[in-house]
CSV table of C-alpha atoms in Angstrom, one decimal:
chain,number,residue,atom,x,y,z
B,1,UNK,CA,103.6,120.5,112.1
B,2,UNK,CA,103.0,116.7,113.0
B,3,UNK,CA,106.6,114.5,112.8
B,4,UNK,CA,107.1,113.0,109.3
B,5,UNK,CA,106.3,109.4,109.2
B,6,UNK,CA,109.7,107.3,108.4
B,7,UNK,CA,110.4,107.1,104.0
B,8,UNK,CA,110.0,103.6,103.2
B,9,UNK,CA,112.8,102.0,101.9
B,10,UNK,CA,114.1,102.5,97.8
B,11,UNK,CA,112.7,99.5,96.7
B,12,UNK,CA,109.4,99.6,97.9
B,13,UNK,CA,109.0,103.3,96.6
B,14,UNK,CA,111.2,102.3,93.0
B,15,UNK,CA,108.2,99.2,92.8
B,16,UNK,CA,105.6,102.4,93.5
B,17,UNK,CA,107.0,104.4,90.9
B,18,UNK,CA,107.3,101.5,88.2
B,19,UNK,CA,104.1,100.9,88.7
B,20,UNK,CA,102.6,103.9,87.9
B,21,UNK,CA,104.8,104.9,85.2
B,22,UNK,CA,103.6,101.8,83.3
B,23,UNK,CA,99.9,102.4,83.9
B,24,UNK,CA,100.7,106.4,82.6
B,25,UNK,CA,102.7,104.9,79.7
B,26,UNK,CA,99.7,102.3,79.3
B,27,UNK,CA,97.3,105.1,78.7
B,28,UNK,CA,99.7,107.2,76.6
B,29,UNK,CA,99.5,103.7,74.0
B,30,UNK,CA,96.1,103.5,74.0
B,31,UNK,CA,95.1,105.5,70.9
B,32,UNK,CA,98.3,104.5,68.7
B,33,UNK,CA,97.5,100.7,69.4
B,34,UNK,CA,93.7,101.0,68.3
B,35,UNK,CA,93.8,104.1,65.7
B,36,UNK,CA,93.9,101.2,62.5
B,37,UNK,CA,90.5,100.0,64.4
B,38,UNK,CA,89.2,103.2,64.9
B,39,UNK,CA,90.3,104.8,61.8
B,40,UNK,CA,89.2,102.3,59.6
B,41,UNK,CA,85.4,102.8,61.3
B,42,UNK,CA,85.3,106.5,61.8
B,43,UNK,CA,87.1,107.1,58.1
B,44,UNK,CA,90.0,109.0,59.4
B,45,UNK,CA,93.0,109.3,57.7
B,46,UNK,CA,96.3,107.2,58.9
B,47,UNK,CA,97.5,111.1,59.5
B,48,UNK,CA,95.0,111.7,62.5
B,49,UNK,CA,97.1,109.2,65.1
B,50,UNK,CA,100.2,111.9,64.4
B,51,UNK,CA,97.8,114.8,65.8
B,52,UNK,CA,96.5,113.0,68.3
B,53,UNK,CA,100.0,112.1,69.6
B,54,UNK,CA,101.0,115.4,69.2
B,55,UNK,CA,98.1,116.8,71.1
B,56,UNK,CA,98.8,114.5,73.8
B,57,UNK,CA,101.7,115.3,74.7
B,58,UNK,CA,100.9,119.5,74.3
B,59,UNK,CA,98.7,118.4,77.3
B,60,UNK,CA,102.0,116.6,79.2
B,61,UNK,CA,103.7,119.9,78.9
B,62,UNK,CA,100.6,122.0,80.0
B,63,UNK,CA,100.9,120.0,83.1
B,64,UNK,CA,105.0,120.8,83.8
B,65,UNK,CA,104.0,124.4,83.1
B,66,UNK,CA,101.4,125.0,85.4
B,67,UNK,CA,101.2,121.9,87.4
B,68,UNK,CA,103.6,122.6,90.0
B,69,UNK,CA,101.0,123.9,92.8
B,70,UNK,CA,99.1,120.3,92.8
B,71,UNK,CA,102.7,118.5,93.5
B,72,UNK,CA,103.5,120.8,96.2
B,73,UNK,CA,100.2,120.8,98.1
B,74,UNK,CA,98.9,117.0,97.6
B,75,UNK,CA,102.5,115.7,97.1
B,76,UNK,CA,103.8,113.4,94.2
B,77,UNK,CA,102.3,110.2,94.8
B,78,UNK,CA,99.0,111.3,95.2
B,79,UNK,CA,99.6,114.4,92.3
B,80,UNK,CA,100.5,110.5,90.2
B,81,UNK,CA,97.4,109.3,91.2
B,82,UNK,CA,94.9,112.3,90.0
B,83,UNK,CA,97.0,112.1,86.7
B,84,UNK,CA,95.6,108.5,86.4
B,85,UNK,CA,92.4,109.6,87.0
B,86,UNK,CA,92.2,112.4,84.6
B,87,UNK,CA,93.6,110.0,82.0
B,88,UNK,CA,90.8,107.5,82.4
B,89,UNK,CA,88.4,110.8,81.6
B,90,UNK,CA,90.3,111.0,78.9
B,91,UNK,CA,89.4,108.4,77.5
B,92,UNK,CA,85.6,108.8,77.8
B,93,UNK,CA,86.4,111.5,75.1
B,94,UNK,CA,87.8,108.8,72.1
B,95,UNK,CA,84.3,107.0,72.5
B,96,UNK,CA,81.9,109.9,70.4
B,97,UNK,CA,82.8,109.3,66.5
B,98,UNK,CA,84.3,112.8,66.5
B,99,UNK,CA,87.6,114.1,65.5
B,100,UNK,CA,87.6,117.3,67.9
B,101,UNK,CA,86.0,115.5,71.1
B,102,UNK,CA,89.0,112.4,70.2
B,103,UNK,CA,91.4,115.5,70.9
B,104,UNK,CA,90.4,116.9,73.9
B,105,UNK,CA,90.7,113.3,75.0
B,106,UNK,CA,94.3,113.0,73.7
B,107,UNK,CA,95.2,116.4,75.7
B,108,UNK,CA,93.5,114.8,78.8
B,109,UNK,CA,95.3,111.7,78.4
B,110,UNK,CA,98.8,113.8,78.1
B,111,UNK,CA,97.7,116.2,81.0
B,112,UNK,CA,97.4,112.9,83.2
B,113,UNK,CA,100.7,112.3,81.7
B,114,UNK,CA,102.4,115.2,83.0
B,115,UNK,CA,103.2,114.3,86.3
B,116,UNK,CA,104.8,111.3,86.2
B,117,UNK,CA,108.7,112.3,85.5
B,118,UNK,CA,108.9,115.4,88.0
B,119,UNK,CA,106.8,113.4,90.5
B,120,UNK,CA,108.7,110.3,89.7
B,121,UNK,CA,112.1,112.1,89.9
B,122,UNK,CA,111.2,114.0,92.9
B,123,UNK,CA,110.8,110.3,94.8
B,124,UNK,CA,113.3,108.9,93.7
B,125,UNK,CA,116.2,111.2,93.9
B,126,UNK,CA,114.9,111.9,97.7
B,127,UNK,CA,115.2,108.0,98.3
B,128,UNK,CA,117.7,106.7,96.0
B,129,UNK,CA,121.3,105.9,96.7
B,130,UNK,CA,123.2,107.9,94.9
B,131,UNK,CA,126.1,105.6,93.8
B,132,UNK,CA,123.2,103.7,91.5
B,133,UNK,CA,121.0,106.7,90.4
B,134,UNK,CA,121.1,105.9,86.4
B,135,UNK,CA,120.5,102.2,87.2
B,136,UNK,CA,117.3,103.4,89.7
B,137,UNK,CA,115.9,105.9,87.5
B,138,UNK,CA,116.0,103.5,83.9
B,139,UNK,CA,114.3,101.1,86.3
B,140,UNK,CA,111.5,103.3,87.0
B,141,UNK,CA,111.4,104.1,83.1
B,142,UNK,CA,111.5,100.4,82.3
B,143,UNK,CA,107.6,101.2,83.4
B,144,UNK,CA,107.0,103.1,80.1
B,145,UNK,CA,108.0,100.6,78.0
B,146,UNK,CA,106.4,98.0,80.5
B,147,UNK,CA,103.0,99.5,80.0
B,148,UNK,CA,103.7,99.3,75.8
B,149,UNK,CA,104.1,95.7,76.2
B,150,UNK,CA,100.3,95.4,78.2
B,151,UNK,CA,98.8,97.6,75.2
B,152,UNK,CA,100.4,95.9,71.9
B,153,UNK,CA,99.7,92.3,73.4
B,154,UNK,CA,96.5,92.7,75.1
B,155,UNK,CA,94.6,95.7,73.2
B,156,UNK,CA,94.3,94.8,69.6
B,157,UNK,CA,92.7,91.0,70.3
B,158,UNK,CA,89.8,92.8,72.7
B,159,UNK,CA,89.7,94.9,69.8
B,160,UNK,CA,89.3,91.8,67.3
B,161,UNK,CA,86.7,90.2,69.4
B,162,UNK,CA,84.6,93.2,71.6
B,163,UNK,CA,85.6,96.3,69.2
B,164,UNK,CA,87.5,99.0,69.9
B,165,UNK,CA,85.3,100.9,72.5
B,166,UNK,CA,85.3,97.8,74.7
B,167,UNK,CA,89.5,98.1,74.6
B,168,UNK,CA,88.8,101.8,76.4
B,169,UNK,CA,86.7,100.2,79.3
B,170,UNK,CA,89.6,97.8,79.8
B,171,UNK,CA,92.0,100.6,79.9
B,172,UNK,CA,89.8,102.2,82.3
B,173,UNK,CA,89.9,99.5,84.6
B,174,UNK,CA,93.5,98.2,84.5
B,175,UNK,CA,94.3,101.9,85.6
B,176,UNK,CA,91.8,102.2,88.1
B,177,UNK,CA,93.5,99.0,90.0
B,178,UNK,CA,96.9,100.4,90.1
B,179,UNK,CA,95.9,103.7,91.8
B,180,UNK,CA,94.3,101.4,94.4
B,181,UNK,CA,97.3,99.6,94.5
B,182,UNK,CA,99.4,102.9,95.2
B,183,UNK,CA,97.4,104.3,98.0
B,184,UNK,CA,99.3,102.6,100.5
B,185,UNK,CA,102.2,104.3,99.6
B,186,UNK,CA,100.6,107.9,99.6
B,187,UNK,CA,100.8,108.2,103.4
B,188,UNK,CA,104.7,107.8,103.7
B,189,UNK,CA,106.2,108.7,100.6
B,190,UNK,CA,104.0,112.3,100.3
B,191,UNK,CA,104.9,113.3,104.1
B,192,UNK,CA,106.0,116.7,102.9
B,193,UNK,CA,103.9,117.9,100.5
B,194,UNK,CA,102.9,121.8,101.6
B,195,UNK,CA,99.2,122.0,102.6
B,196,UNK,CA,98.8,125.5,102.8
B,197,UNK,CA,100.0,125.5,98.9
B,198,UNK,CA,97.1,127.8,97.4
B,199,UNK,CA,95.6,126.1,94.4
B,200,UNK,CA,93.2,129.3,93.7
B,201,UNK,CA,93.5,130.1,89.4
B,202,UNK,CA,96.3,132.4,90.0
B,203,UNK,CA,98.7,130.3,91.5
B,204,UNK,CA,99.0,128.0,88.4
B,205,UNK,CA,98.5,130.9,85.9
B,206,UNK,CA,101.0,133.0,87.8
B,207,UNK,CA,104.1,134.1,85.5
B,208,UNK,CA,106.0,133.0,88.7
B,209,UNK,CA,104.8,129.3,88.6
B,210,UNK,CA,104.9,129.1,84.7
B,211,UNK,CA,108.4,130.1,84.7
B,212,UNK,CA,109.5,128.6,87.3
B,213,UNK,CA,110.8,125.1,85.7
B,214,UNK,CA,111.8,127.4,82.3
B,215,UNK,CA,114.4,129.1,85.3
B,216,UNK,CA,115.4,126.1,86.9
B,217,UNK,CA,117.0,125.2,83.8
B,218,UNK,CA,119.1,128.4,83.2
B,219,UNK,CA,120.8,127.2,86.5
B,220,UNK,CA,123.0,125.2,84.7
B,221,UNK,CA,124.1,125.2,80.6
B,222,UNK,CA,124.6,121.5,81.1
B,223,UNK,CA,121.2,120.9,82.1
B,224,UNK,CA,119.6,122.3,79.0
B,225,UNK,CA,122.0,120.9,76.8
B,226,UNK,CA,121.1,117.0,78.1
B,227,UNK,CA,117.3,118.4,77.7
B,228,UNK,CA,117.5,119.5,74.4
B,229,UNK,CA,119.4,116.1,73.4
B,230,UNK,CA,116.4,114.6,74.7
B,231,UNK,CA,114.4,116.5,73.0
B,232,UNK,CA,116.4,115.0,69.5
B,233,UNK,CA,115.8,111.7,70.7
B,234,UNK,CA,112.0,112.3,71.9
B,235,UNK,CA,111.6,113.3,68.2
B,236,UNK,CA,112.6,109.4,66.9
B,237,UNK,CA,110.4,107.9,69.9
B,238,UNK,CA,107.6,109.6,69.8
B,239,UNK,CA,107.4,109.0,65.7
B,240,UNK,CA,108.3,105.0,66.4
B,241,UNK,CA,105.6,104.6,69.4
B,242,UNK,CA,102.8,106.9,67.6
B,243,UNK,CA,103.4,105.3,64.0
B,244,UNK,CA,104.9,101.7,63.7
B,245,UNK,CA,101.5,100.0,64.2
B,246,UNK,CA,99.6,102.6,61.1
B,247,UNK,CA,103.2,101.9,59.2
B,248,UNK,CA,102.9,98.4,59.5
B,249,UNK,CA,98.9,97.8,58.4
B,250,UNK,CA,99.0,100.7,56.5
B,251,UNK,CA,101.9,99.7,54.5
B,252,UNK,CA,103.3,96.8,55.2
B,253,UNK,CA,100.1,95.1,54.9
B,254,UNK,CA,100.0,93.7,58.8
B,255,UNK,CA,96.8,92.8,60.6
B,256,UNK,CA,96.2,94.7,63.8
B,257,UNK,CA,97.4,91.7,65.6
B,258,UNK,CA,100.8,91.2,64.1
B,259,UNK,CA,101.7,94.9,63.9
B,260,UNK,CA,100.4,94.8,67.4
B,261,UNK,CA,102.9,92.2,68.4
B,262,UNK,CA,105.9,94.2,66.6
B,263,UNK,CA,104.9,96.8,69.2
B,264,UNK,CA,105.0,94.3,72.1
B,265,UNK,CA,108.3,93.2,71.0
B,266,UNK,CA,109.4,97.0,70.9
B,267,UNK,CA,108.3,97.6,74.2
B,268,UNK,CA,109.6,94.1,76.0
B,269,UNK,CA,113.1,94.9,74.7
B,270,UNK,CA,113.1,98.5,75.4
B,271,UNK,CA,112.5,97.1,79.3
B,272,UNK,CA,115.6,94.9,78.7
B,273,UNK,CA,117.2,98.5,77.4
B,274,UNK,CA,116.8,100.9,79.4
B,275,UNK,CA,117.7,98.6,82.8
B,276,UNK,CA,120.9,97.6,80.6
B,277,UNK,CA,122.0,101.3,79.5
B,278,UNK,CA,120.9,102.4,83.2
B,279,UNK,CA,123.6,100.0,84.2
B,280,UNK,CA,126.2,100.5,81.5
B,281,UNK,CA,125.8,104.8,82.5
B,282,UNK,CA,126.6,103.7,86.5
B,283,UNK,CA,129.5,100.8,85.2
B,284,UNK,CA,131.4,103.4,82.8
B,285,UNK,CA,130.5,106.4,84.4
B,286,UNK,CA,130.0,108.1,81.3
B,287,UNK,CA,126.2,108.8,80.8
B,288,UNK,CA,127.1,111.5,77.8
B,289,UNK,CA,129.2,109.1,75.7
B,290,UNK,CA,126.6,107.0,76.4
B,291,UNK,CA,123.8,109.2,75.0
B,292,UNK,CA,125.7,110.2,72.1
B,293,UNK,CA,126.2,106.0,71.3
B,294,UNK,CA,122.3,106.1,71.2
B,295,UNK,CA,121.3,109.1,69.4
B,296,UNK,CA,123.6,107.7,66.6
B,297,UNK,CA,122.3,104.2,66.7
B,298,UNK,CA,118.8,105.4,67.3
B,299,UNK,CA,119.2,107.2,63.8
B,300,UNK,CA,120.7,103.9,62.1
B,301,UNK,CA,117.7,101.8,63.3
B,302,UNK,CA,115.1,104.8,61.8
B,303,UNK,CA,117.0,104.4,58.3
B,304,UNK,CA,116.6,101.1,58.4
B,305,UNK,CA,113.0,101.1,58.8
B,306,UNK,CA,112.5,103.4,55.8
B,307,UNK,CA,113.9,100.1,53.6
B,308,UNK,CA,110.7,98.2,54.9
B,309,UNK,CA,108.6,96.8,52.4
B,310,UNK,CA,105.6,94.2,52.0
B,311,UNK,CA,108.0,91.8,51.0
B,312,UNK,CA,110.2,91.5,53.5
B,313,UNK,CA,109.5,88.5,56.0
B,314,UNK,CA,107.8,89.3,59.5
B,315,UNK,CA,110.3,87.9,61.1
B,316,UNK,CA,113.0,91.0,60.0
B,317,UNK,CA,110.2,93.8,61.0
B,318,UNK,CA,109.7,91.8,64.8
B,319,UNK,CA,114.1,91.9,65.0
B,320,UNK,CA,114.0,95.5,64.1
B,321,UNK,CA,111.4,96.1,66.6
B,322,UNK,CA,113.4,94.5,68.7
B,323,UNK,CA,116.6,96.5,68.2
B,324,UNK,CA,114.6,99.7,68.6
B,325,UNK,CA,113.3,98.8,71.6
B,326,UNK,CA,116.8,99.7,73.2
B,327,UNK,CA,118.3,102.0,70.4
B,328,UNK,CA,114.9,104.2,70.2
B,329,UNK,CA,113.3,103.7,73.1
B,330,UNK,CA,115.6,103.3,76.2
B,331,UNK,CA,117.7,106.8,76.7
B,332,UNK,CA,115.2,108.3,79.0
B,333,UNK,CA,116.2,106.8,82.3
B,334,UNK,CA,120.1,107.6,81.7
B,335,UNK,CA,118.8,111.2,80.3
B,336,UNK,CA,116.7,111.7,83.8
B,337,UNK,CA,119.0,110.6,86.0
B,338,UNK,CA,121.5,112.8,84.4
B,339,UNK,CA,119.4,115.8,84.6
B,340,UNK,CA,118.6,115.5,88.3
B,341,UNK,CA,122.4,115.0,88.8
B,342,UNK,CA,123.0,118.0,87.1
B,343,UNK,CA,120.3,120.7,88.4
B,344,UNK,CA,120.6,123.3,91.1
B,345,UNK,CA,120.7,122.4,94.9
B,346,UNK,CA,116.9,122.3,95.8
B,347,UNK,CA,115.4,122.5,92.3
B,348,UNK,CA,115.0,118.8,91.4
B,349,UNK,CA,111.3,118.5,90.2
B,350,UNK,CA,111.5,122.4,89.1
B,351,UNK,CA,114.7,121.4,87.0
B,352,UNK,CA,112.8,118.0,86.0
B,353,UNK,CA,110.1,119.5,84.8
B,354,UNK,CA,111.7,122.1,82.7
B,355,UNK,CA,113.9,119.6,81.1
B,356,UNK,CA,111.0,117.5,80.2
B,357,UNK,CA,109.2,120.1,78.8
B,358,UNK,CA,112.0,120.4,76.7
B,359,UNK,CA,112.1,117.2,75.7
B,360,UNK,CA,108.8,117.0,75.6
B,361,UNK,CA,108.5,119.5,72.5
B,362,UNK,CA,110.5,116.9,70.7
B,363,UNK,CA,107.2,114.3,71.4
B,364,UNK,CA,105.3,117.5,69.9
B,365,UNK,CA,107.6,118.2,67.0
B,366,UNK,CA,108.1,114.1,65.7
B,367,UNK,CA,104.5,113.0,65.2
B,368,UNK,CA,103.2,116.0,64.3
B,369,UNK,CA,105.9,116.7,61.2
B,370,UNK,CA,105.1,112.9,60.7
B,371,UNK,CA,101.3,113.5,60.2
B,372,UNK,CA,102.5,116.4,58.0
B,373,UNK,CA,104.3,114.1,55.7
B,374,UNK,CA,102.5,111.4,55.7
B,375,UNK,CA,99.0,113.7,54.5
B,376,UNK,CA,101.5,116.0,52.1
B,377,UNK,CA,103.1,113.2,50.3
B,378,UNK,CA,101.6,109.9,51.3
B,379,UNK,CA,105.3,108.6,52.3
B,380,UNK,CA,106.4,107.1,55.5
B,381,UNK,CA,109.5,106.7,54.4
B,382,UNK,CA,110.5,110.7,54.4
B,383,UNK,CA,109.4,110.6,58.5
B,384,UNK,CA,112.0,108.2,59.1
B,385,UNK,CA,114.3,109.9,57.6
B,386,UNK,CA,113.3,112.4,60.2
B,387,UNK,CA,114.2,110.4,62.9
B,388,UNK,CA,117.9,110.0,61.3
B,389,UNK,CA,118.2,113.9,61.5
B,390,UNK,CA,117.3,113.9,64.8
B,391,UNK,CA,119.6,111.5,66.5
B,392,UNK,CA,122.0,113.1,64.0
B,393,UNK,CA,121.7,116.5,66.1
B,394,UNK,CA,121.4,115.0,69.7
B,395,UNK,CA,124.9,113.7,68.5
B,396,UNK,CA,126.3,116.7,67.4
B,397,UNK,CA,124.8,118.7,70.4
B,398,UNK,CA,127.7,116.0,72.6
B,399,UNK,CA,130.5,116.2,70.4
B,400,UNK,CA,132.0,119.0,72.0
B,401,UNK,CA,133.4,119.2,75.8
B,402,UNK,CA,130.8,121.2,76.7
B,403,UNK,CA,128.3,118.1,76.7
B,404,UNK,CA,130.8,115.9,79.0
């Protein structure tokens, strides 16, 4: 085997990652940002975004299952950049007015999502100085957030003046520029992927490979407890990112514009939140309290939302947008970091990706008992109340010295 070319230094591989975790994240926000627009053509009911969400991130966790071979053979930068790709095909599926093509886009769009926290951790802890791991890691997941911010402020007007299919080809092409803008990167940072990994059916249906991330995580208690407080607070994000916009048209009485902008404000403070709490977890030292802080304020800020009404003034919605951007949204770089620091010698993306299927199921579990609601009872306010619950639990699941 040739020599390894040199690891480029943190920063430039930390900018890499950023980069592509916004333009994942970007593609994730797509559908949530139009579905008012496309619901209100197509006749779907304000129910439908919750599925698609839902279905989305099914795909996300399809990926962590089975993905593994594709990392291991074309490495993670370049196993990043065919997640981009599949997302923009993704996409292609929302433009025919059906409901069941729109899904198999959503799954697409979630399959291309799968990679980037395994690949992403896998990078980073290889590269990262230790000593600021939460700070490097809720950098990287200032992306997410990042890529929000491009889809609540610059979706809904193409929307307003091209229609919603015209907001798609966009997409298409933002992403298709940061993949270019990646390649660069591919040559040094994917030096040891494996290529005689087999990619024939059997080595991603294997009950080795499927298991694999599932056993990682029995390495260590602590591990699966952090996932599964994840998973709690997944449940709160995923309802907030897949619903504020259809809450605030729907009932609120918003145009796509200004519930847009509430998202935008969401997503610019949750970039503010998650560097801050990355920084906070290396100051204190103390990344559990500091996830048990959050799952309790993350409920707080759901219960408030379930007061909303038409009559309160805009300004009050954008301020509690704004607070949720870093009590909702900004636990999953402290949460990574915590689980690489925490999994077997070796295992890093195997551990990774079991813990974010884990919390992944919480991205599942939110939106979907959200649509449920919503089409049972017509009440947004009952979801919320959801979230509460579920930063309720992530709290309880710390209380104890087992979760120090």
């Amino acid at each position: 085997m040739k020599e390894s070319p040199a690891t480029p230094g943190w920063v430039s591989a930390l900018s890499a990652m950023i980069v592509v975790q916004m333009a994942t994240a970007f593609l994730t926000r797509v559908t949530p940002t139009i579905a008012p627009a496309m619901s209100a053509e197509l006749g779907w009911s304000d129910a439908v975004i919750g599925y698609l969400s839902s279905i989305s991130t099914v795909g996300s966790i399809a990926f962590l299952v089975m993905g593994a071979p594709i990392m291991r053979r074309f490495g993670s930068i370049r196993a990043l950049q065919l997640g981009l790709a599949l997302g923009i095909f993704g996409l292609c599926f929302l433009l025919p007015p059906l409901l069941p093509v729109a899904m198999a886009g959503a799954f697409l769009i979630g399959l291309g999502y799968g990679p980037s926290s395994p690949a992403g951790s896998d990078v980073l802890h290889r590269i990262a100085p230790p000593r600021h791991h939460a700070l490097i890691f809720s950098l990287k997941q200032a992306g997410v957030p990042a890529g929000g911010i491009v889809a609540g402020l610059a979706l809904p007007p193409i929307v307003a003046a091209y229609g919603w299919r015209a907001s798609l080809l966009f997409s298409a092409a933002l992403v298709v520029a940061v993949i270019l803008v990646v390649q660069p990167m591919r040559r040094r940072l994917d030096a040891g992927r494996d290529q005689t990994q087999s990619l024939a059916p059997g080595a991603f249906l294997s009950l080795g490979n499927v298991l694999e991330p599932l056993r990682a995580l029995r390495g260590s208690t602590s591990v699966m407890r952090i996932a599964a407080v994840g998973a709690c607070l997944a449940i709160g994000q995923g309802i907030w990112f897949a619903y504020l916009i259809t809450f605030a048209v729907s009932e609120l009485g918003y145009d796509l514009r200004a519930a847009g902008l509430a998202f935008a404000v969401m997503q610019a403070t949750g970039v503010f939140g998650r560097v801050l709490l990355g920084w906070l977890a290396d100051r204190m030292r103390a990344s559990v309290r500091l996830l048990a802080f959050v799952c309790l304020a993350s409920g707080a800020t759901s219960l408030a939302l379930m007061l909303a009404t038409p009559a309160w003034p805009s300004w009050l919605l954008y301020v509690l947008a704004a607070v949720a951007g870093i009590t909702v949204s900004s636990w999953n770089g402290v949460q990574i970091a915590e689980i690489a620091r925490r999994s077997p010698s070796g295992q890093i993306r195997e551990a990774a990706s079991g813990a974010t299927i884990v919390v992944f199921l919480g991205y599942v579990v939110g939106p979907l008992s959200f649509a449920l609601l919503v089409a049972a009872t017509g009440r947004f306010d009952l979801g919320f109340l959801t979230c509460a619950a579920a930063g309720l639990v992530g709290f309880l699941l710390l209380a104890t010295k087992r979760g120090a």
